PDB file of C-alpha atoms in Angstrom:
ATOM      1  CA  UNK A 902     -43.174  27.809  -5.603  1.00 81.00           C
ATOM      2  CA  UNK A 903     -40.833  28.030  -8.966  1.00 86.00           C
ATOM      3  CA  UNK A 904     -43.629  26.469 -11.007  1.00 90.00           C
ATOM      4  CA  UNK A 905     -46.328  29.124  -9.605  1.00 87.00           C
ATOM      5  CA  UNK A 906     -44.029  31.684 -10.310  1.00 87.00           C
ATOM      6  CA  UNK A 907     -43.256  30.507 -13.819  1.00 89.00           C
ATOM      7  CA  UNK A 908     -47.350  29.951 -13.948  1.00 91.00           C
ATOM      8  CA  UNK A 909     -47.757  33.831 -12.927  1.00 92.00           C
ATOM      9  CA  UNK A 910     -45.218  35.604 -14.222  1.00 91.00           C
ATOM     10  CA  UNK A 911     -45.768  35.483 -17.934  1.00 91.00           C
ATOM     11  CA  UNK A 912     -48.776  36.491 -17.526  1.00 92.00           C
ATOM     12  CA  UNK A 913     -48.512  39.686 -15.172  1.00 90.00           C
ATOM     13  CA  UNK A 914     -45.316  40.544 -17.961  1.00 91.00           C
ATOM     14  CA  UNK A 915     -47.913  40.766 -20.722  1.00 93.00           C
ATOM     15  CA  UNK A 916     -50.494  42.808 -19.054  1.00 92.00           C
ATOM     16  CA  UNK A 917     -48.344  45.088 -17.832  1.00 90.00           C
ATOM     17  CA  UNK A 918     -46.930  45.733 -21.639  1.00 92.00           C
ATOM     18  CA  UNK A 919     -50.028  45.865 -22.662  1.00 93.00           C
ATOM     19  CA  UNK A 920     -51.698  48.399 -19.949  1.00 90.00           C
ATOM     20  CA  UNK A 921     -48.220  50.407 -20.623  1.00 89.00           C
ATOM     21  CA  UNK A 922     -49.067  50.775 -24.525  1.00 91.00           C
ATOM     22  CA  UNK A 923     -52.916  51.058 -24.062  1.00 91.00           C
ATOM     23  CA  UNK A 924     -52.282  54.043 -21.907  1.00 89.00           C
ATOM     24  CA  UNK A 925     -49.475  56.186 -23.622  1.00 89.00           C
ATOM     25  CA  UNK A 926     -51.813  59.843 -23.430  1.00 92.00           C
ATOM     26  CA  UNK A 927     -50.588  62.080 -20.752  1.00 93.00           C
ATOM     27  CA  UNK A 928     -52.540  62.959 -17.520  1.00 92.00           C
ATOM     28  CA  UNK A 929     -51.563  66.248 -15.672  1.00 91.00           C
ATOM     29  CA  UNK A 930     -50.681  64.921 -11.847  1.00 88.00           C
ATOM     30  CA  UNK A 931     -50.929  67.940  -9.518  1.00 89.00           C
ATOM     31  CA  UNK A 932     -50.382  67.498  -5.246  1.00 84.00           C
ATOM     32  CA  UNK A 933     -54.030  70.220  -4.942  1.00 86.00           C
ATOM     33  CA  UNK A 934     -52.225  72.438  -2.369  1.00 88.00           C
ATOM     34  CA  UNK A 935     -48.963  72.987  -4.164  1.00 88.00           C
ATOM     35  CA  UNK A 936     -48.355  74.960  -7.599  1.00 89.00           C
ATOM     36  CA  UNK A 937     -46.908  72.665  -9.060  1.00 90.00           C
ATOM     37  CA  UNK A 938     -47.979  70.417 -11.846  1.00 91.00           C
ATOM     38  CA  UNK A 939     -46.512  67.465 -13.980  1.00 92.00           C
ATOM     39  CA  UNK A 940     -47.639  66.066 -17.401  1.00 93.00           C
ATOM     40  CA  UNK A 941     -46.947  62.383 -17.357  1.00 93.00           C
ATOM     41  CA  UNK A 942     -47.822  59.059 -18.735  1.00 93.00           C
ATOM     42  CA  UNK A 943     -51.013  57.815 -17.860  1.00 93.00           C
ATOM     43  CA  UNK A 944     -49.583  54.246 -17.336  1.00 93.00           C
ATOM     44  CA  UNK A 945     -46.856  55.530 -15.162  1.00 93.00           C
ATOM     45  CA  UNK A 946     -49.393  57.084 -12.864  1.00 92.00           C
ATOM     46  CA  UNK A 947     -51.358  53.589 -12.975  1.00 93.00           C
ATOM     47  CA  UNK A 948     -47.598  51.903 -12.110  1.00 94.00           C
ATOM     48  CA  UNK A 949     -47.231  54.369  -9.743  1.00 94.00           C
ATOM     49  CA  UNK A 950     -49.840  53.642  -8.192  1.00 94.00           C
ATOM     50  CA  UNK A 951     -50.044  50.023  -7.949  1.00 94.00           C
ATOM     51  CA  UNK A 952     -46.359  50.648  -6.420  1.00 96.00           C
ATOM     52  CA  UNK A 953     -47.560  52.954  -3.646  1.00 97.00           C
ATOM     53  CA  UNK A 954     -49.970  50.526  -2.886  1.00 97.00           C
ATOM     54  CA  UNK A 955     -47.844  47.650  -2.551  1.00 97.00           C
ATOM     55  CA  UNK A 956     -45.677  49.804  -0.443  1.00 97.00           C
ATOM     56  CA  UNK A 957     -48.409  50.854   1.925  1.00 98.00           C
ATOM     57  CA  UNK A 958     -49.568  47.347   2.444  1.00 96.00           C
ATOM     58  CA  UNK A 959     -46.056  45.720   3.304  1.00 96.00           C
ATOM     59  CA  UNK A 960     -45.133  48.476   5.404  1.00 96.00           C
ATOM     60  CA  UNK A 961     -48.434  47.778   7.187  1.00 96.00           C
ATOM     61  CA  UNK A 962     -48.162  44.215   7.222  1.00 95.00           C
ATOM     62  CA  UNK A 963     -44.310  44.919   8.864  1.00 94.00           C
ATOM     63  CA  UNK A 964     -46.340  47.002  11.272  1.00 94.00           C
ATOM     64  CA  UNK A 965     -48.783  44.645  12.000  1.00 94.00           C
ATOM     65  CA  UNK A 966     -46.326  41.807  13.002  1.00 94.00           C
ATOM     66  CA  UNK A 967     -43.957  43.493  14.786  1.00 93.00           C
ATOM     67  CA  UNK A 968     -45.539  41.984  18.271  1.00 92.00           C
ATOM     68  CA  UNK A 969     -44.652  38.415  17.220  1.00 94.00           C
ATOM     69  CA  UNK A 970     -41.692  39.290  16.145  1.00 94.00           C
ATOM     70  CA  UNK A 971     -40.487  41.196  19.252  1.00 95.00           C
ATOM     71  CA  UNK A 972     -41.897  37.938  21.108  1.00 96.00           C
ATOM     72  CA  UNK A 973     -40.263  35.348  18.700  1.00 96.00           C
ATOM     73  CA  UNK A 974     -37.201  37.490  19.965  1.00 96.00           C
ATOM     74  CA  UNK A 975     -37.930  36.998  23.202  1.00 96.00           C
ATOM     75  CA  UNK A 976     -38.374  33.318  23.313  1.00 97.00           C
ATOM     76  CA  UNK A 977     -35.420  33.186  21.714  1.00 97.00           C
ATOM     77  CA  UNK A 978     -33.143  34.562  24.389  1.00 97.00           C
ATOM     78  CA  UNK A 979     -35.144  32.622  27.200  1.00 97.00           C
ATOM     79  CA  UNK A 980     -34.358  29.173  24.893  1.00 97.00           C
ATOM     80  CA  UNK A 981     -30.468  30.356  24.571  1.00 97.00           C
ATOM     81  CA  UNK A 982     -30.715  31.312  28.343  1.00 97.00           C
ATOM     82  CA  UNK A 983     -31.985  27.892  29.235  1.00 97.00           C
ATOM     83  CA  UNK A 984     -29.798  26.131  27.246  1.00 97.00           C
ATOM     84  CA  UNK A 985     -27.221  27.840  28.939  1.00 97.00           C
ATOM     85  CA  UNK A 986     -28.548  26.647  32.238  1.00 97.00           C
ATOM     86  CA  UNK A 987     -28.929  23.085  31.039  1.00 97.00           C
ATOM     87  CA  UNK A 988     -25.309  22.537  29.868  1.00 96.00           C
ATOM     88  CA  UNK A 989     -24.377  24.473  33.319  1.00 96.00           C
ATOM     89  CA  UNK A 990     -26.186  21.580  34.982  1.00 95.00           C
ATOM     90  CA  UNK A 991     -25.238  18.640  32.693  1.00 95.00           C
ATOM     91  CA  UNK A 992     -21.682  19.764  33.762  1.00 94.00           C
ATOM     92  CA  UNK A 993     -22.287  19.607  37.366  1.00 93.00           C
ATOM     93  CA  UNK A 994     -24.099  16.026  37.067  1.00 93.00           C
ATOM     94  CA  UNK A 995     -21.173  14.942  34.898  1.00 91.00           C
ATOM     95  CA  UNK A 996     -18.737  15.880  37.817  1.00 90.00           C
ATOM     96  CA  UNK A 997     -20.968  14.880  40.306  1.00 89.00           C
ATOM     97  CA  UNK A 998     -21.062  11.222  39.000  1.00 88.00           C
ATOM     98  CA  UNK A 999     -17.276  11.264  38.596  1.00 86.00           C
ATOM     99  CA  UNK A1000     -17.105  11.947  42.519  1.00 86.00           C
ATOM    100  CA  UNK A1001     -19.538   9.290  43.613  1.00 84.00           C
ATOM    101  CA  UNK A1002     -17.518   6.614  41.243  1.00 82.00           C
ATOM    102  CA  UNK A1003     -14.102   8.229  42.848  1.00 78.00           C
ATOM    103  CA  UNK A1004     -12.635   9.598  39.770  1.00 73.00           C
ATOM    104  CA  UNK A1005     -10.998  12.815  40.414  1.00 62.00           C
ATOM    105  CA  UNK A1006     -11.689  15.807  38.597  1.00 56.00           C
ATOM    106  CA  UNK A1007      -9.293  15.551  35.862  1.00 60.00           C
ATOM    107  CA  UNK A1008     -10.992  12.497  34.993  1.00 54.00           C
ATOM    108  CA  UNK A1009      -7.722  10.084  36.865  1.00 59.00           C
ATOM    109  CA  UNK A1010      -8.735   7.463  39.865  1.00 58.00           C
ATOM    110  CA  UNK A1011      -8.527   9.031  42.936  1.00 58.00           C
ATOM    111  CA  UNK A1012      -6.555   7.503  45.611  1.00 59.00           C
ATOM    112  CA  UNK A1013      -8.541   6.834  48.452  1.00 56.00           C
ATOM    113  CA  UNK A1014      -5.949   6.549  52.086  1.00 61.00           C
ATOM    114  CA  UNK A1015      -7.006   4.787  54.646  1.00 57.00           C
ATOM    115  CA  UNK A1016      -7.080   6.243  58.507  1.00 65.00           C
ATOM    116  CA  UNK A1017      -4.030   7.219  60.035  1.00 66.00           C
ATOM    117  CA  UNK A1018      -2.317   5.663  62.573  1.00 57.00           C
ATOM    118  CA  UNK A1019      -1.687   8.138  65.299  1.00 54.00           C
TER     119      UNK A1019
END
């Protein structure tokens, strides 16, 4: 990835310096309904541009994946949950084999008394 972006990046720096001085005259940039009008750079409107445009596309590509994401998030409380569940059990075995070989719960031999005479 670092040696594609070293491969790319010189490149995009020099076009960009070069559509910035190629396109120094000044375009008028009005919004039609509104009085109002602006005399800027032509390059700015062509950076301006390219900006909106890369804003519009990752705001719909945010859009777009917001279903896997909400189930990624999903699945990802129903793994914690049965994790949960799984050391809950593991427990339960654990202390379940440490009854049947007559340990007592704190891990110490249990004593095991034989009937009582009556």
């Amino acid at each position: 990835m670092r040696i594609l972006r070293w491969l790319l990046l010189p490149p995009a720096v020099v076009l960009g310096i070069s559509i910035g001085a190629s396109n120094r005259d000044m375009a008028t940039l009005r919004l039609e309904p509104l009085p109002y009008a602006i005399d800027v750079p032509l390059y700015m409107v062509i950076f301006g541009a390219g900006f909106a445009g890369m804003l519009i596309g990752a705001l719909a590509m945010w859009w777009r994946d917001g279903r896997v994401r909400r189930k990624v998030r999903a699945e990802h409380h129903r793994v914690r949950d049965l994790e949960k569940e799984l050391a809950r059990e593991h427990d339960e075995l654990t202390r379940v084999r440490k009854l049947a070989r007559g340990e007592g719960t704190e891990g110490e031999p249990r004593r095991l008394e034989g009937p009582k005479a009556a």
